[in-house]
mmCIF file of C-alpha atoms in Angstrom:
data_model
loop_
_atom_site.group_PDB
_atom_site.id
_atom_site.type_symbol
_atom_site.label_atom_id
_atom_site.label_comp_id
_atom_site.label_asym_id
_atom_site.label_seq_id
_atom_site.Cartn_x
_atom_site.Cartn_y
_atom_site.Cartn_z
ATOM 1 C CA LYS M 192 0.140 0.219 -0.254
ATOM 2 C CA ASN M 193 1.084 3.363 -0.898
ATOM 3 C CA GLN M 194 2.130 5.530 2.168
ATOM 4 C CA VAL M 195 3.321 8.738 3.103
ATOM 5 C CA GLU M 196 4.608 9.475 6.441
ATOM 6 C CA GLN M 197 5.566 13.092 7.527
ATOM 7 C CA SER M 198 7.837 14.168 10.769
ATOM 8 C CA PRO M 199 7.334 15.910 13.390
ATOM 9 C CA GLN M 200 3.544 16.006 13.691
ATOM 10 C CA SER M 201 3.915 19.700 15.048
ATOM 11 C CA LEU M 202 6.651 21.911 15.737
ATOM 12 C CA ILE M 203 7.066 25.076 17.468
ATOM 13 C CA ILE M 204 10.028 27.503 16.553
ATOM 14 C CA LEU M 205 11.148 31.172 17.176
ATOM 15 C CA GLU M 206 10.683 33.697 14.595
ATOM 16 C CA GLY M 207 14.164 33.720 12.830
ATOM 17 C CA LYS M 208 15.249 30.517 12.742
ATOM 18 C CA ASN M 209 15.277 27.533 10.756
ATOM 19 C CA CYS M 210 13.473 24.156 10.311
ATOM 20 C CA THR M 211 13.341 20.741 8.752
ATOM 21 C CA LEU M 212 10.501 18.915 7.675
ATOM 22 C CA GLN M 213 10.691 15.433 6.870
ATOM 23 C CA CYS M 214 9.101 12.895 4.477
ATOM 24 C CA ASN M 215 9.303 9.196 3.962
ATOM 25 C CA TYR M 216 7.218 7.285 0.977
ATOM 26 C CA THR M 217 6.832 3.912 -0.224
ATOM 27 C CA VAL M 218 4.984 4.998 -3.621
ATOM 28 C CA SER M 219 5.915 3.181 -6.337
ATOM 29 C CA PRO M 220 6.548 3.586 -9.270
ATOM 30 C CA PHE M 221 7.399 7.123 -8.328
ATOM 31 C CA SER M 222 6.385 10.109 -10.392
ATOM 32 C CA ASN M 223 6.686 13.359 -8.504
ATOM 33 C CA LEU M 224 6.704 14.786 -5.134
ATOM 34 C CA ARG M 225 5.072 17.855 -3.911
ATOM 35 C CA TRP M 226 5.171 20.165 -0.941
ATOM 36 C CA TYR M 227 2.011 22.065 -0.370
ATOM 37 C CA LYS M 228 1.570 25.247 2.404
ATOM 38 C CA GLN M 229 -1.957 25.069 3.752
ATOM 39 C CA ASP M 230 -3.026 28.281 5.951
ATOM 40 C CA THR M 231 -5.815 27.757 8.826
ATOM 41 C CA GLY M 232 -8.879 28.181 6.568
ATOM 42 C CA ARG M 233 -7.753 27.922 3.157
ATOM 43 C CA GLY M 234 -6.758 25.570 0.369
ATOM 44 C CA PRO M 235 -3.322 23.831 0.115
ATOM 45 C CA VAL M 236 -0.847 25.984 -2.142
ATOM 46 C CA SER M 237 2.284 24.407 -3.830
ATOM 47 C CA LEU M 238 5.654 25.077 -3.033
ATOM 48 C CA THR M 239 7.731 22.977 -4.747
ATOM 49 C CA ILE M 240 7.785 19.728 -7.216
ATOM 50 C CA MET M 241 10.158 17.375 -7.854
ATOM 51 C CA THR M 242 10.504 14.559 -10.045
ATOM 52 C CA PHE M 243 13.219 11.624 -9.706
ATOM 53 C CA SER M 244 15.912 13.408 -11.643
ATOM 54 C CA GLU M 245 15.614 16.257 -9.221
ATOM 55 C CA ASN M 246 17.013 16.460 -5.907
ATOM 56 C CA THR M 247 16.965 19.788 -4.924
ATOM 57 C CA LYS M 248 14.509 22.614 -5.296
ATOM 58 C CA SER M 249 13.781 26.095 -3.960
ATOM 59 C CA ASN M 250 10.890 28.849 -3.686
ATOM 60 C CA GLY M 251 12.195 31.681 -2.312
ATOM 61 C CA ARG M 252 13.022 30.658 1.804
ATOM 62 C CA TYR M 253 11.954 26.802 1.140
ATOM 63 C CA THR M 254 14.432 24.366 -0.031
ATOM 64 C CA ALA M 255 12.980 21.175 -1.007
ATOM 65 C CA THR M 256 15.443 17.893 -1.097
ATOM 66 C CA LEU M 257 14.649 14.415 -2.551
ATOM 67 C CA ASP M 258 16.481 11.291 -2.200
ATOM 68 C CA ALA M 259 14.865 8.811 -4.603
ATOM 69 C CA ASP M 260 16.879 5.742 -3.562
ATOM 70 C CA THR M 261 15.837 5.897 0.327
ATOM 71 C CA LYS M 262 12.411 7.551 -0.435
ATOM 72 C CA GLN M 263 13.002 10.437 1.633
ATOM 73 C CA SER M 264 12.355 13.905 1.151
ATOM 74 C CA SER M 265 12.773 17.233 3.466
ATOM 75 C CA LEU M 266 11.501 20.914 3.467
ATOM 76 C CA HIS M 267 13.887 23.032 5.074
ATOM 77 C CA ILE M 268 12.743 26.685 6.035
ATOM 78 C CA THR M 269 15.414 29.202 6.463
ATOM 79 C CA ALA M 270 14.569 32.555 8.557
ATOM 80 C CA SER M 271 11.610 31.498 9.841
ATOM 81 C CA GLN M 272 8.489 34.417 9.833
ATOM 82 C CA LEU M 273 5.488 34.538 11.278
ATOM 83 C CA SER M 274 3.757 33.771 8.459
ATOM 84 C CA ASP M 275 5.272 30.460 8.182
ATOM 85 C CA SER M 276 2.726 29.297 10.615
ATOM 86 C CA ALA M 277 0.610 26.834 8.492
ATOM 87 C CA SER M 278 0.437 23.099 7.843
ATOM 88 C CA TYR M 279 3.127 21.769 5.367
ATOM 89 C CA ILE M 280 1.732 18.892 3.679
ATOM 90 C CA CYS M 281 3.823 16.209 1.250
ATOM 91 C CA VAL M 282 2.121 14.573 -1.490
ATOM 92 C CA VAL M 283 3.437 11.525 -3.887
ATOM 93 C CA SER M 284 1.832 10.548 -7.076
ATOM 94 C CA ALA M 285 2.910 7.185 -9.017
ATOM 95 C CA ALA M 286 3.217 6.862 -12.260
ATOM 96 C CA THR M 287 0.566 4.223 -12.645
ATOM 97 C CA ASN M 288 -1.425 5.405 -10.151
ATOM 98 C CA ALA M 289 -3.833 7.396 -12.225
ATOM 99 C CA GLY M 290 -5.571 9.975 -10.205
ATOM 100 C CA LYS M 291 -4.753 8.883 -6.866
ATOM 101 C CA SER M 292 -1.933 10.881 -5.047
ATOM 102 C CA THR M 293 -0.920 9.830 -1.960
ATOM 103 C CA PHE M 294 -1.027 12.687 0.866
ATOM 104 C CA GLY M 295 0.945 12.895 4.061
ATOM 105 C CA ASP M 296 -1.183 13.934 7.291
ATOM 106 C CA GLY M 297 0.958 17.367 7.565
ATOM 107 C CA THR M 298 3.169 18.939 9.736
ATOM 108 C CA THR M 299 1.757 21.849 12.032
ATOM 109 C CA LEU M 300 4.260 24.649 11.970
ATOM 110 C CA THR M 301 4.125 27.357 15.009
ATOM 111 C CA VAL M 302 6.536 30.148 14.166
ATOM 112 C CA LYS M 303 6.498 32.287 17.379
ATOM 113 C CA PRO M 304 7.808 36.079 18.261
ATOM 114 C CA ASP I 152 -6.927 30.464 -5.788
ATOM 115 C CA ALA I 153 -5.504 29.702 -9.525
ATOM 116 C CA GLY I 154 -9.125 30.182 -11.001
ATOM 117 C CA ILE I 155 -11.116 27.947 -8.904
ATOM 118 C CA THR I 156 -14.211 28.527 -6.941
ATOM 119 C CA GLN I 157 -16.269 26.446 -4.586
ATOM 120 C CA SER I 158 -19.830 27.085 -3.841
ATOM 121 C CA PRO I 159 -21.504 27.044 -1.145
ATOM 122 C CA ARG I 160 -18.174 27.945 0.936
ATOM 123 C CA HIS I 161 -20.258 27.006 4.424
ATOM 124 C CA LYS I 162 -23.234 24.958 4.531
ATOM 125 C CA VAL I 163 -24.969 23.286 7.715
ATOM 126 C CA THR I 164 -27.807 20.871 6.600
ATOM 127 C CA GLU I 165 -29.692 17.753 8.422
ATOM 128 C CA THR I 166 -28.754 14.123 8.354
ATOM 129 C CA GLY I 167 -30.811 12.519 5.655
ATOM 130 C CA THR I 168 -31.169 15.398 3.342
ATOM 131 C CA PRO I 169 -29.257 15.730 -0.320
ATOM 132 C CA VAL I 170 -26.563 18.165 -0.443
ATOM 133 C CA THR I 171 -24.697 18.926 -3.671
ATOM 134 C CA LEU I 172 -21.493 21.084 -3.983
ATOM 135 C CA ARG I 173 -19.954 22.608 -6.664
ATOM 136 C CA CYS I 174 -16.637 23.441 -7.936
ATOM 137 C CA HIS I 175 -16.194 25.681 -11.115
ATOM 138 C CA GLN I 176 -13.078 26.328 -12.472
ATOM 139 C CA THR I 177 -12.076 28.756 -15.513
ATOM 140 C CA GLU I 178 -8.655 27.180 -16.539
ATOM 141 C CA ASN I 179 -9.986 24.718 -18.738
ATOM 142 C CA HIS I 180 -8.156 22.035 -16.866
ATOM 143 C CA ARG I 181 -8.693 18.353 -17.646
ATOM 144 C CA TYR I 182 -8.539 16.643 -14.446
ATOM 145 C CA MET I 183 -10.701 17.876 -11.551
ATOM 146 C CA TYR I 184 -10.373 16.075 -8.011
ATOM 147 C CA TRP I 185 -13.028 16.403 -4.620
ATOM 148 C CA TYR I 186 -10.874 15.702 -1.444
ATOM 149 C CA ARG I 187 -12.229 15.972 2.303
ATOM 150 C CA GLN I 188 -10.286 16.873 5.119
ATOM 151 C CA ASP I 189 -10.546 16.086 8.730
ATOM 152 C CA PRO I 190 -8.844 16.476 12.018
ATOM 153 C CA GLY I 191 -6.126 13.997 12.361
ATOM 154 C CA HIS I 192 -6.210 12.690 8.903
ATOM 155 C CA GLY I 193 -4.915 13.956 5.567
ATOM 156 C CA LEU I 194 -6.769 15.005 2.382
ATOM 157 C CA ARG I 195 -8.671 12.069 1.033
ATOM 158 C CA LEU I 196 -9.852 11.776 -2.444
ATOM 159 C CA ILE I 197 -13.452 11.208 -2.793
ATOM 160 C CA HIS I 198 -14.003 10.932 -6.940
ATOM 161 C CA TYR I 199 -12.315 12.839 -9.460
ATOM 162 C CA SER I 200 -12.882 13.469 -12.876
ATOM 163 C CA TYR I 201 -10.532 12.846 -16.273
ATOM 164 C CA GLY I 202 -12.672 14.592 -18.557
ATOM 165 C CA VAL I 203 -16.170 15.759 -19.327
ATOM 166 C CA LYS I 204 -18.720 12.442 -18.008
ATOM 167 C CA ASP I 205 -15.005 10.545 -17.265
ATOM 168 C CA THR I 206 -15.258 10.114 -13.765
ATOM 169 C CA ASP I 207 -13.333 7.510 -11.233
ATOM 170 C CA LYS I 208 -13.900 6.693 -7.300
ATOM 171 C CA GLY I 209 -11.302 7.377 -4.772
ATOM 172 C CA GLU I 210 -10.468 5.978 -1.374
ATOM 173 C CA VAL I 211 -13.705 7.601 0.198
ATOM 174 C CA SER I 212 -16.247 7.258 -2.316
ATOM 175 C CA ASP I 213 -19.182 5.583 -0.235
ATOM 176 C CA GLY I 214 -22.245 7.953 -0.045
ATOM 177 C CA TYR I 215 -20.976 10.433 -2.438
ATOM 178 C CA SER I 216 -21.735 10.934 -6.099
ATOM 179 C CA VAL I 217 -20.022 13.113 -9.107
ATOM 180 C CA SER I 218 -21.228 14.642 -12.394
ATOM 181 C CA ARG I 219 -18.990 16.742 -14.995
ATOM 182 C CA SER I 220 -21.177 17.620 -17.642
ATOM 183 C CA LYS I 221 -19.071 20.790 -18.690
ATOM 184 C CA THR I 222 -15.304 21.032 -18.696
ATOM 185 C CA GLU I 223 -15.236 23.894 -16.249
ATOM 186 C CA ASP I 224 -17.975 22.347 -13.530
ATOM 187 C CA PHE I 225 -17.399 19.270 -11.194
ATOM 188 C CA LEU I 226 -20.339 18.422 -8.885
ATOM 189 C CA LEU I 227 -20.244 16.385 -5.626
ATOM 190 C CA THR I 228 -23.606 15.174 -4.441
ATOM 191 C CA LEU I 229 -24.165 13.485 -0.774
ATOM 192 C CA GLU I 230 -27.495 11.656 -1.657
ATOM 193 C CA SER I 231 -28.434 11.511 1.936
ATOM 194 C CA ALA I 232 -26.340 13.162 4.382
ATOM 195 C CA THR I 233 -24.672 11.725 7.539
ATOM 196 C CA SER I 234 -23.149 13.376 10.207
ATOM 197 C CA SER I 235 -19.675 11.280 9.469
ATOM 198 C CA GLN I 236 -20.114 13.671 6.259
ATOM 199 C CA THR I 237 -19.121 16.543 8.295
ATOM 200 C CA SER I 238 -16.121 17.899 6.676
ATOM 201 C CA VAL I 239 -14.107 20.443 4.829
ATOM 202 C CA TYR I 240 -14.562 19.837 1.319
ATOM 203 C CA PHE I 241 -11.679 20.917 -1.080
ATOM 204 C CA CYS I 242 -11.625 20.726 -5.021
ATOM 205 C CA ALA I 243 -8.632 20.527 -7.029
ATOM 206 C CA ILE I 244 -7.645 21.098 -10.604
ATOM 207 C CA ALA I 245 -4.630 19.928 -12.664
ATOM 208 C CA THR I 246 -3.493 19.852 -16.468
ATOM 209 C CA GLY I 247 -2.737 16.128 -16.261
ATOM 210 C CA ASP I 248 -2.943 13.150 -14.115
ATOM 211 C CA SER I 249 -0.248 13.331 -11.328
ATOM 212 C CA TYR I 250 0.876 16.702 -12.143
ATOM 213 C CA GLU I 251 0.369 19.805 -9.946
ATOM 214 C CA GLN I 252 -2.903 20.447 -8.504
ATOM 215 C CA TYR I 253 -4.411 23.477 -7.541
ATOM 216 C CA PHE I 254 -6.752 23.480 -4.887
ATOM 217 C CA GLY I 255 -9.839 25.551 -4.382
ATOM 218 C CA PRO I 256 -10.760 27.789 -0.952
ATOM 219 C CA GLY I 257 -12.831 25.009 0.333
ATOM 220 C CA THR I 258 -16.557 24.337 1.635
ATOM 221 C CA ARG I 259 -16.972 23.142 5.272
ATOM 222 C CA LEU I 260 -20.033 21.116 5.506
ATOM 223 C CA THR I 261 -21.843 20.432 8.739
ATOM 224 C CA VAL I 262 -24.491 18.017 9.308
ATOM 225 C CA THR I 263 -26.486 18.145 12.253
#
């Protein structure tokens, strides 16, 4: 069964600090991995998308890494801001499982002043 | 929100009543999806569509039906709402299967 596990479940950091969120998956065969940010009360918004051949992708202060061999991804947030407080969701799509991306449960990040 | 609207945004209904949620897109994307999101769970796929009149079930399709008569509209119907269907429902669109998905603002449904 395809699975995506994210850790930690929740995280609290101080403004200005860096943090790293983890995503492990068992989806196969792999097509792509996406990270989304979801603010409270809103729909998820895409941060990055990586295919098999990409091991790093940046979007401003967000940097995602992918190790397709170990089936692990991380999302690193640099110099956190209060607006980074949100849920971060890892999503993995299989090359053969049409229409059915596997979603992680998300990591809830709280940035405190 | 990438040209996606959902209506209504909030709805309270009674157990046993039919409910229809609407997703409308202006992007002309081929794929459309309905998800539900509950505390303690990630987004779970209810149904998706890969073209007009072409739909398929997701992992939590029981109690739900969908229709897509036009490219821009994807309707989700709860034939007889139950309290277990209280949730936040998100619509998403994509240009291709397994591609980037763009999400709507969500509909909060409460079944009393």
